[in-house]
Amino acid sequence: MKLEQITTELKQQQADAAWITTPLNIFYFTGYLSDPHERLLALLIKNNGEQVLFCPQLEVDEVKHSPFEGEVIGYLDTENALEKHAETYKKLLIEAQHLTVHRQRELIEAFNIEEFGDIDQTIKSLRNVKSSSEIEKIKKACQLADKCIEIGVAYLAEGVTEREVVNHIENEIKKYGVNEMSFDTMVLFGDHAASPHGTPGERQLKLDEFVLFDLGVIYDNYCSDMTRTVKFGTPSQDAQSIYDVVLKAEQAAIAAIKPGVTIKEVDAIARNIISDAGYGDYFPHRLGHGLGLEEHEYQDVSSSNNNQFMEGMVITVEPGIYVPGVAGVRIEDDILVTKDGNVSLTGYEK
């Protein structure tokens, strides 16, 4: 089905082939994942459905053991990979957001290209709606993220540093088969969490403040991304009030998610609750983003997105309020859009 979508787009744009170079997009279509570093890794999909994968010679055996069934062109570091494919393509669709100008010039010379088009949005739309197998992998990643929060909360003690908690979480979660986090784990204490993207450091935990955890894991190449802000003791009334508003905003936004509702409507629900409580200026980011092979991917869950929620989408909902000198609170869940509504894939208590 994925291949059919690409060939349909090629025919609609009257293009000869698509040239895909983002490693995760190559994996999405072939089942083969690699970080090529400075070397060329590219998937060519012709309008007749034929596929050609260009990869370093040292990876050819790995490709042969992957699900990919098309032609494989391996090349040595001393060779020009494009010269090993003697074809002419009058019009080529590319990932305009990824291809470099230098590589584009090489393609023009090698394949006698006269015109380029974009394949970016077609790929984004495909990845936007997850298959049942993708959903199962994201669910497992979310369960492991819940476990990370559990591990982190159990480790909290007066005097422990943010960095110590981060290290403990990442070390302990390896016992559950996790080899990689989705992104750098964030643990911030008290007023330090008023920096939305703060860096964990030597700040020590004090009694009666909030602790913000923002983390995710990769399971079978799929990501989770969740945030919890938890009590350590009894935070101040001002801090607790901030938490209560964020929780209300998150719950109201999630409750409104279902197919047919526009994304900006849901952003507005959370944003209006926070603004009405007097904290509008302290919510400086979008409500969320898409989630899948990457921790941040299409869609953009913001006030500028007129697209509608669709069954099979997985997005984050993560309102926050950050008041310098008082507290920073963010609560984030990973939400699967279902036929009639939604379900949260993350479940740690709020």
mmCIF file of C-alpha atoms in Angstrom:
data_model
loop_
_atom_site.group_PDB
_atom_site.id
_atom_site.type_symbol
_atom_site.label_atom_id
_atom_site.label_comp_id
_atom_site.label_asym_id
_atom_site.label_seq_id
_atom_site.Cartn_x
_atom_site.Cartn_y
_atom_site.Cartn_z
ATOM 1 C CA MET A 1 0.000 0.000 0.000
ATOM 2 C CA LYS A 2 2.853 2.401 0.832
ATOM 3 C CA LEU A 3 4.481 1.714 -2.529
ATOM 4 C CA GLU A 4 1.174 2.208 -4.334
ATOM 5 C CA GLN A 5 0.764 5.625 -2.716
ATOM 6 C CA ILE A 6 4.189 6.678 -3.975
ATOM 7 C CA THR A 7 3.640 5.388 -7.518
ATOM 8 C CA THR A 8 0.232 7.093 -7.614
ATOM 9 C CA GLU A 9 1.858 10.387 -6.629
ATOM 10 C CA LEU A 10 4.537 9.880 -9.277
ATOM 11 C CA LYS A 11 1.919 9.403 -11.969
ATOM 12 C CA GLN A 12 -0.102 12.401 -10.780
ATOM 13 C CA GLN A 13 2.993 14.610 -10.952
ATOM 14 C CA GLN A 14 4.074 12.953 -14.225
ATOM 15 C CA ALA A 15 7.397 12.050 -12.645
ATOM 16 C CA ASP A 16 9.681 9.149 -13.507
ATOM 17 C CA ALA A 17 10.844 8.284 -10.004
ATOM 18 C CA ALA A 18 11.160 9.355 -6.369
ATOM 19 C CA TRP A 19 14.518 9.773 -4.605
ATOM 20 C CA ILE A 20 14.273 9.183 -0.841
ATOM 21 C CA THR A 21 17.270 9.882 1.380
ATOM 22 C CA THR A 22 16.069 10.332 4.963
ATOM 23 C CA PRO A 23 17.210 7.158 6.797
ATOM 24 C CA LEU A 24 13.936 6.780 8.715
ATOM 25 C CA ASN A 25 11.894 7.205 5.554
ATOM 26 C CA ILE A 26 14.048 4.611 3.816
ATOM 27 C CA PHE A 27 13.375 2.288 6.753
ATOM 28 C CA TYR A 28 9.640 3.033 6.519
ATOM 29 C CA PHE A 29 9.547 1.744 2.929
ATOM 30 C CA THR A 30 12.191 -0.996 3.049
ATOM 31 C CA GLY A 31 12.511 -2.287 6.607
ATOM 32 C CA TYR A 32 16.242 -1.526 6.478
ATOM 33 C CA LEU A 33 17.594 1.037 8.965
ATOM 34 C CA SER A 34 21.062 2.505 8.753
ATOM 35 C CA ASP A 35 22.922 5.667 9.666
ATOM 36 C CA PRO A 36 25.101 6.241 6.598
ATOM 37 C CA HIS A 37 27.057 9.130 8.156
ATOM 38 C CA GLU A 38 28.649 10.993 5.241
ATOM 39 C CA ARG A 39 28.013 8.164 2.754
ATOM 40 C CA LEU A 40 25.093 7.992 0.345
ATOM 41 C CA LEU A 41 22.068 5.928 1.328
ATOM 42 C CA ALA A 42 19.140 6.386 -1.022
ATOM 43 C CA LEU A 43 15.991 4.639 -2.171
ATOM 44 C CA LEU A 44 14.872 5.124 -5.761
ATOM 45 C CA ILE A 45 11.227 4.246 -6.457
ATOM 46 C CA LYS A 46 10.280 4.210 -10.137
ATOM 47 C CA ASN A 47 6.778 4.986 -11.377
ATOM 48 C CA ASN A 48 6.353 1.317 -12.353
ATOM 49 C CA GLY A 49 6.950 0.251 -8.734
ATOM 50 C CA GLU A 50 10.522 -0.973 -9.142
ATOM 51 C CA GLN A 51 12.853 -0.066 -6.266
ATOM 52 C CA VAL A 52 16.612 0.440 -6.143
ATOM 53 C CA LEU A 53 18.543 0.903 -2.905
ATOM 54 C CA PHE A 54 21.949 2.586 -3.040
ATOM 55 C CA CYS A 55 24.113 1.730 -0.028
ATOM 56 C CA PRO A 56 27.761 1.378 0.952
ATOM 57 C CA GLN A 57 29.232 -1.989 -0.068
ATOM 58 C CA LEU A 58 29.915 -2.778 3.575
ATOM 59 C CA GLU A 59 26.133 -2.827 4.211
ATOM 60 C CA VAL A 60 25.022 -4.978 1.276
ATOM 61 C CA ASP A 61 24.883 -8.207 3.286
ATOM 62 C CA GLU A 62 22.759 -6.498 5.957
ATOM 63 C CA VAL A 63 20.338 -5.279 3.291
ATOM 64 C CA LYS A 64 20.009 -8.794 1.888
ATOM 65 C CA HIS A 65 18.891 -9.995 5.326
ATOM 66 C CA SER A 66 16.298 -7.203 5.613
ATOM 67 C CA PRO A 67 12.715 -7.251 4.246
ATOM 68 C CA PHE A 68 13.777 -5.205 1.204
ATOM 69 C CA GLU A 69 13.203 -7.114 -2.048
ATOM 70 C CA GLY A 70 14.313 -4.619 -4.703
ATOM 71 C CA GLU A 71 17.619 -4.117 -6.484
ATOM 72 C CA VAL A 72 20.623 -3.296 -4.298
ATOM 73 C CA ILE A 73 23.528 -1.219 -5.598
ATOM 74 C CA GLY A 74 26.538 -1.354 -3.311
ATOM 75 C CA TYR A 75 29.509 0.902 -3.802
ATOM 76 C CA LEU A 76 33.000 1.286 -2.391
ATOM 77 C CA ASP A 77 34.193 4.467 -0.738
ATOM 78 C CA THR A 78 36.322 5.111 -3.823
ATOM 79 C CA GLU A 79 33.370 4.784 -6.212
ATOM 80 C CA ASN A 80 30.612 7.136 -7.344
ATOM 81 C CA ALA A 81 27.408 5.248 -6.530
ATOM 82 C CA LEU A 82 25.314 7.174 -9.058
ATOM 83 C CA GLU A 83 27.541 6.090 -11.936
ATOM 84 C CA LYS A 84 26.550 2.472 -11.211
ATOM 85 C CA HIS A 85 22.950 3.155 -12.280
ATOM 86 C CA ALA A 86 22.845 4.177 -15.931
ATOM 87 C CA GLU A 87 19.310 5.527 -16.208
ATOM 88 C CA THR A 88 17.738 8.809 -17.311
ATOM 89 C CA TYR A 89 14.946 10.461 -15.339
ATOM 90 C CA LYS A 90 13.362 13.534 -16.858
ATOM 91 C CA LYS A 91 11.486 14.428 -13.656
ATOM 92 C CA LEU A 92 12.486 13.273 -10.166
ATOM 93 C CA LEU A 93 10.552 13.766 -6.917
ATOM 94 C CA ILE A 94 12.822 14.460 -3.953
ATOM 95 C CA GLU A 95 12.645 15.145 -0.225
ATOM 96 C CA ALA A 96 13.163 18.870 -0.607
ATOM 97 C CA GLN A 97 13.542 19.301 3.137
ATOM 98 C CA HIS A 98 16.454 16.848 3.255
ATOM 99 C CA LEU A 99 18.365 16.798 -0.034
ATOM 100 C CA THR A 100 21.432 19.053 -0.182
ATOM 101 C CA VAL A 101 22.157 21.352 -3.109
ATOM 102 C CA HIS A 102 25.425 19.475 -3.657
ATOM 103 C CA ARG A 103 23.633 16.134 -3.985
ATOM 104 C CA GLN A 104 20.992 17.680 -6.236
ATOM 105 C CA ARG A 105 23.708 18.825 -8.641
ATOM 106 C CA GLU A 106 25.141 15.300 -8.687
ATOM 107 C CA LEU A 107 21.712 13.872 -9.512
ATOM 108 C CA ILE A 108 21.229 16.296 -12.413
ATOM 109 C CA GLU A 109 24.557 15.273 -13.911
ATOM 110 C CA ALA A 110 24.153 11.530 -13.318
ATOM 111 C CA PHE A 111 20.531 11.091 -14.429
ATOM 112 C CA ASN A 112 20.106 13.989 -16.893
ATOM 113 C CA ILE A 113 17.249 15.398 -14.812
ATOM 114 C CA GLU A 114 15.319 18.333 -16.249
ATOM 115 C CA GLU A 115 12.814 18.920 -13.458
ATOM 116 C CA PHE A 116 12.361 18.263 -9.738
ATOM 117 C CA GLY A 117 9.217 17.907 -7.650
ATOM 118 C CA ASP A 118 8.536 17.261 -3.957
ATOM 119 C CA ILE A 119 7.594 13.954 -2.320
ATOM 120 C CA ASP A 120 7.779 15.250 1.274
ATOM 121 C CA GLN A 121 4.075 15.722 1.935
ATOM 122 C CA THR A 122 3.107 12.359 0.480
ATOM 123 C CA ILE A 123 5.507 10.614 2.859
ATOM 124 C CA LYS A 124 4.326 12.707 5.811
ATOM 125 C CA SER A 125 0.718 11.797 5.055
ATOM 126 C CA LEU A 126 1.584 8.108 4.873
ATOM 127 C CA ARG A 127 3.461 8.160 8.172
ATOM 128 C CA ASN A 128 0.700 10.256 9.767
ATOM 129 C CA VAL A 129 -1.692 7.287 9.941
ATOM 130 C CA LYS A 130 -0.184 4.305 11.749
ATOM 131 C CA SER A 131 -0.765 0.677 10.915
ATOM 132 C CA SER A 132 -1.831 -1.796 13.600
ATOM 133 C CA SER A 133 1.730 -3.118 13.902
ATOM 134 C CA GLU A 134 3.109 0.411 14.312
ATOM 135 C CA ILE A 135 0.522 1.151 16.992
ATOM 136 C CA GLU A 136 1.498 -1.953 18.946
ATOM 137 C CA LYS A 137 5.138 -0.870 18.933
ATOM 138 C CA ILE A 138 4.273 2.642 20.107
ATOM 139 C CA LYS A 139 2.075 1.163 22.857
ATOM 140 C CA LYS A 140 5.027 -0.868 24.118
ATOM 141 C CA ALA A 141 7.290 2.186 23.981
ATOM 142 C CA CYS A 142 4.697 4.074 26.043
ATOM 143 C CA GLN A 143 4.486 1.303 28.631
ATOM 144 C CA LEU A 144 8.250 1.458 29.016
ATOM 145 C CA ALA A 145 8.095 5.250 29.370
ATOM 146 C CA ASP A 146 5.571 4.785 32.178
ATOM 147 C CA LYS A 147 8.091 2.445 33.798
ATOM 148 C CA CYS A 148 10.779 5.110 33.506
ATOM 149 C CA ILE A 149 8.630 7.574 35.435
ATOM 150 C CA GLU A 150 7.948 4.929 38.072
ATOM 151 C CA ILE A 151 11.689 4.290 38.440
ATOM 152 C CA GLY A 152 12.440 7.999 38.664
ATOM 153 C CA VAL A 153 9.766 8.796 41.237
ATOM 154 C CA ALA A 154 10.896 5.932 43.472
ATOM 155 C CA TYR A 155 14.444 7.321 43.447
ATOM 156 C CA LEU A 156 13.543 10.838 44.618
ATOM 157 C CA ALA A 157 15.098 11.910 47.913
ATOM 158 C CA GLU A 158 16.205 15.170 49.464
ATOM 159 C CA GLY A 159 19.621 16.175 48.195
ATOM 160 C CA VAL A 160 19.647 14.000 45.075
ATOM 161 C CA THR A 161 20.598 15.918 41.925
ATOM 162 C CA GLU A 162 18.702 16.134 38.661
ATOM 163 C CA ARG A 163 21.555 14.456 36.817
ATOM 164 C CA GLU A 164 21.638 11.600 39.322
ATOM 165 C CA VAL A 165 17.949 10.898 38.740
ATOM 166 C CA VAL A 166 18.452 10.960 34.966
ATOM 167 C CA ASN A 167 21.350 8.525 35.194
ATOM 168 C CA HIS A 168 19.389 6.205 37.488
ATOM 169 C CA ILE A 169 16.384 6.075 35.147
ATOM 170 C CA GLU A 170 18.474 5.385 32.059
ATOM 171 C CA ASN A 171 20.530 2.712 33.795
ATOM 172 C CA GLU A 172 17.564 0.898 35.359
ATOM 173 C CA ILE A 173 15.349 0.888 32.274
ATOM 174 C CA LYS A 174 18.034 -1.107 30.432
ATOM 175 C CA LYS A 175 16.990 -4.048 32.589
ATOM 176 C CA TYR A 176 13.691 -4.016 30.668
ATOM 177 C CA GLY A 177 15.377 -4.305 27.282
ATOM 178 C CA VAL A 178 15.598 -0.608 26.428
ATOM 179 C CA ASN A 179 18.734 0.278 24.481
ATOM 180 C CA GLU A 180 17.967 3.862 23.548
ATOM 181 C CA MET A 181 15.928 6.812 24.778
ATOM 182 C CA SER A 182 13.859 8.832 22.296
ATOM 183 C CA PHE A 183 15.735 12.000 23.300
ATOM 184 C CA ASP A 184 17.816 13.335 26.181
ATOM 185 C CA THR A 185 15.932 12.558 29.380
ATOM 186 C CA MET A 186 14.821 15.670 31.265
ATOM 187 C CA VAL A 187 14.447 15.842 35.051
ATOM 188 C CA LEU A 188 14.018 19.319 36.531
ATOM 189 C CA PHE A 189 13.334 20.332 40.128
ATOM 190 C CA GLY A 190 11.127 23.144 41.438
ATOM 191 C CA ASP A 191 11.614 26.535 39.826
ATOM 192 C CA HIS A 192 14.278 25.104 37.501
ATOM 193 C CA ALA A 193 11.392 23.484 35.604
ATOM 194 C CA ALA A 194 10.210 27.000 34.695
ATOM 195 C CA SER A 195 12.639 26.630 31.792
ATOM 196 C CA PRO A 196 10.595 24.471 29.365
ATOM 197 C CA HIS A 197 13.699 22.885 27.826
ATOM 198 C CA GLY A 198 16.012 23.125 30.806
ATOM 199 C CA THR A 199 19.106 20.962 31.109
ATOM 200 C CA PRO A 200 19.380 18.610 34.103
ATOM 201 C CA GLY A 201 22.350 19.498 36.260
ATOM 202 C CA GLU A 202 23.562 19.630 39.830
ATOM 203 C CA ARG A 203 20.400 21.250 41.229
ATOM 204 C CA GLN A 204 19.509 19.310 44.409
ATOM 205 C CA LEU A 205 15.987 18.263 45.300
ATOM 206 C CA LYS A 206 14.329 20.060 48.195
ATOM 207 C CA LEU A 207 11.265 19.049 50.160
ATOM 208 C CA ASP A 208 7.936 20.528 49.066
ATOM 209 C CA GLU A 209 8.513 21.146 45.373
ATOM 210 C CA PHE A 210 7.490 19.650 42.063
ATOM 211 C CA VAL A 211 9.677 17.430 39.911
ATOM 212 C CA LEU A 212 9.224 17.461 36.119
ATOM 213 C CA PHE A 213 10.069 14.316 34.127
ATOM 214 C CA ASP A 214 10.080 14.503 30.315
ATOM 215 C CA LEU A 215 11.285 11.322 28.624
ATOM 216 C CA GLY A 216 10.652 8.591 26.109
ATOM 217 C CA VAL A 217 12.132 5.333 24.891
ATOM 218 C CA ILE A 218 12.575 3.653 21.524
ATOM 219 C CA TYR A 219 11.028 0.220 21.139
ATOM 220 C CA ASP A 220 11.584 -1.612 17.852
ATOM 221 C CA ASN A 221 12.378 1.774 16.202
ATOM 222 C CA TYR A 222 9.215 3.514 17.499
ATOM 223 C CA CYS A 223 9.207 6.315 20.063
ATOM 224 C CA SER A 224 7.301 7.390 23.120
ATOM 225 C CA ASP A 225 7.359 10.886 24.625
ATOM 226 C CA MET A 226 5.672 11.715 27.913
ATOM 227 C CA THR A 227 5.873 14.235 30.735
ATOM 228 C CA ARG A 228 4.783 14.038 34.352
ATOM 229 C CA THR A 229 5.142 16.676 37.039
ATOM 230 C CA VAL A 230 5.003 15.015 40.455
ATOM 231 C CA LYS A 231 4.943 16.225 44.041
ATOM 232 C CA PHE A 232 7.854 15.768 46.389
ATOM 233 C CA GLY A 233 6.314 16.727 49.704
ATOM 234 C CA THR A 234 3.725 19.525 49.579
ATOM 235 C CA PRO A 235 4.469 22.230 46.993
ATOM 236 C CA SER A 236 3.351 25.817 47.583
ATOM 237 C CA GLN A 237 -0.224 26.800 46.866
ATOM 238 C CA ASP A 238 0.922 28.897 43.889
ATOM 239 C CA ALA A 239 2.717 25.901 42.406
ATOM 240 C CA GLN A 240 -0.245 23.620 43.087
ATOM 241 C CA SER A 241 -2.603 26.086 41.402
ATOM 242 C CA ILE A 242 -0.420 26.042 38.306
ATOM 243 C CA TYR A 243 -0.511 22.242 38.280
ATOM 244 C CA ASP A 244 -4.299 22.169 38.605
ATOM 245 C CA VAL A 245 -4.734 24.488 35.617
ATOM 246 C CA VAL A 246 -2.374 22.453 33.425
ATOM 247 C CA LEU A 247 -4.135 19.218 34.324
ATOM 248 C CA LYS A 248 -7.534 20.731 33.551
ATOM 249 C CA ALA A 249 -6.249 22.000 30.192
ATOM 250 C CA GLU A 250 -4.742 18.655 29.248
ATOM 251 C CA GLN A 251 -7.807 16.643 30.191
ATOM 252 C CA ALA A 252 -10.179 18.978 28.335
ATOM 253 C CA ALA A 253 -8.030 18.921 25.192
ATOM 254 C CA ILE A 254 -7.761 15.131 25.166
ATOM 255 C CA ALA A 255 -11.502 14.740 25.705
ATOM 256 C CA ALA A 256 -12.160 16.723 22.505
ATOM 257 C CA ILE A 257 -9.925 14.631 20.227
ATOM 258 C CA LYS A 258 -11.757 12.517 17.670
ATOM 259 C CA PRO A 259 -11.826 12.142 13.884
ATOM 260 C CA GLY A 260 -13.188 15.231 12.149
ATOM 261 C CA VAL A 261 -12.199 17.722 14.837
ATOM 262 C CA THR A 262 -9.603 20.233 13.665
ATOM 263 C CA ILE A 263 -6.231 20.261 15.367
ATOM 264 C CA LYS A 264 -6.351 23.986 16.042
ATOM 265 C CA GLU A 265 -9.682 23.569 17.888
ATOM 266 C CA VAL A 266 -8.033 21.255 20.414
ATOM 267 C CA ASP A 267 -5.042 23.568 20.824
ATOM 268 C CA ALA A 268 -7.490 26.407 21.514
ATOM 269 C CA ILE A 269 -9.309 24.417 24.213
ATOM 270 C CA ALA A 270 -6.149 23.969 26.264
ATOM 271 C CA ARG A 271 -4.832 27.457 25.518
ATOM 272 C CA ASN A 272 -8.090 29.168 26.510
ATOM 273 C CA ILE A 273 -8.240 27.357 29.846
ATOM 274 C CA ILE A 274 -4.691 28.455 30.631
ATOM 275 C CA SER A 275 -5.323 32.015 29.434
ATOM 276 C CA ASP A 276 -8.578 32.326 31.399
ATOM 277 C CA ALA A 277 -6.661 31.331 34.533
ATOM 278 C CA GLY A 278 -4.244 34.199 33.945
ATOM 279 C CA TYR A 279 -1.288 32.166 32.702
ATOM 280 C CA GLY A 280 -1.574 32.727 28.945
ATOM 281 C CA ASP A 281 1.820 34.408 28.693
ATOM 282 C CA TYR A 282 3.422 31.432 30.442
ATOM 283 C CA PHE A 283 2.361 28.826 27.860
ATOM 284 C CA PRO A 284 4.917 29.557 25.087
ATOM 285 C CA HIS A 285 4.746 26.449 22.911
ATOM 286 C CA ARG A 286 2.374 24.425 20.753
ATOM 287 C CA LEU A 287 0.088 21.859 22.349
ATOM 288 C CA GLY A 288 1.854 18.849 20.855
ATOM 289 C CA HIS A 289 3.148 17.011 17.809
ATOM 290 C CA GLY A 290 3.002 13.756 15.897
ATOM 291 C CA LEU A 291 4.779 10.680 17.221
ATOM 292 C CA GLY A 292 6.100 7.522 15.574
ATOM 293 C CA LEU A 293 9.501 6.695 14.141
ATOM 294 C CA GLU A 294 10.559 10.105 15.461
ATOM 295 C CA GLU A 295 9.678 11.748 18.756
ATOM 296 C CA HIS A 296 8.680 14.892 16.834
ATOM 297 C CA GLU A 297 7.007 14.337 13.488
ATOM 298 C CA TYR A 298 3.989 15.388 11.412
ATOM 299 C CA GLN A 299 1.396 16.614 12.531
ATOM 300 C CA ASP A 300 2.074 19.930 14.231
ATOM 301 C CA VAL A 301 -0.532 20.210 17.005
ATOM 302 C CA SER A 302 -0.866 23.977 17.126
ATOM 303 C CA SER A 303 -3.183 26.926 16.591
ATOM 304 C CA SER A 304 -2.067 27.229 12.957
ATOM 305 C CA ASN A 305 -3.036 23.704 11.869
ATOM 306 C CA ASN A 306 -6.420 23.440 10.141
ATOM 307 C CA ASN A 307 -6.088 19.711 9.455
ATOM 308 C CA GLN A 308 -8.483 17.274 11.079
ATOM 309 C CA PHE A 309 -7.694 14.397 13.386
ATOM 310 C CA MET A 310 -7.866 11.030 11.637
ATOM 311 C CA GLU A 311 -8.220 7.505 12.942
ATOM 312 C CA GLY A 312 -4.764 5.987 13.390
ATOM 313 C CA MET A 313 -2.919 9.205 14.172
ATOM 314 C CA VAL A 314 -0.712 9.255 17.262
ATOM 315 C CA ILE A 315 0.000 12.666 18.750
ATOM 316 C CA THR A 316 1.163 14.188 22.012
ATOM 317 C CA VAL A 317 -0.852 16.571 24.152
ATOM 318 C CA GLU A 318 1.448 18.556 26.438
ATOM 319 C CA PRO A 319 0.221 21.884 27.815
ATOM 320 C CA GLY A 320 2.519 23.663 30.234
ATOM 321 C CA ILE A 321 2.845 26.725 32.440
ATOM 322 C CA TYR A 322 6.283 28.063 33.343
ATOM 323 C CA VAL A 323 6.461 30.849 35.931
ATOM 324 C CA PRO A 324 10.022 31.965 36.749
ATOM 325 C CA GLY A 325 10.848 31.736 40.422
ATOM 326 C CA VAL A 326 7.709 29.703 41.184
ATOM 327 C CA ALA A 327 7.363 26.478 39.195
ATOM 328 C CA GLY A 328 7.244 24.876 35.785
ATOM 329 C CA VAL A 329 4.519 22.315 35.132
ATOM 330 C CA ARG A 330 3.959 20.249 32.009
ATOM 331 C CA ILE A 331 1.795 17.145 31.614
ATOM 332 C CA GLU A 332 2.068 15.105 28.435
ATOM 333 C CA ASP A 333 0.397 11.985 27.117
ATOM 334 C CA ASP A 334 0.646 10.051 23.863
ATOM 335 C CA ILE A 335 -2.796 9.845 22.291
ATOM 336 C CA LEU A 336 -4.053 7.400 19.660
ATOM 337 C CA VAL A 337 -6.992 8.688 17.624
ATOM 338 C CA THR A 338 -9.594 5.936 17.319
ATOM 339 C CA LYS A 339 -12.706 5.534 15.168
ATOM 340 C CA ASP A 340 -14.963 7.179 17.748
ATOM 341 C CA GLY A 341 -12.551 9.173 19.915
ATOM 342 C CA ASN A 342 -9.148 8.452 21.378
ATOM 343 C CA VAL A 343 -7.188 6.416 23.881
ATOM 344 C CA SER A 344 -4.146 7.419 25.904
ATOM 345 C CA LEU A 345 -1.184 5.096 25.380
ATOM 346 C CA THR A 346 0.653 6.500 28.410
ATOM 347 C CA GLY A 347 -0.880 5.771 31.767
ATOM 348 C CA TYR A 348 1.250 6.900 34.700
ATOM 349 C CA GLU A 349 -0.970 8.621 37.261
ATOM 350 C CA LYS A 350 -1.615 12.353 37.204
#
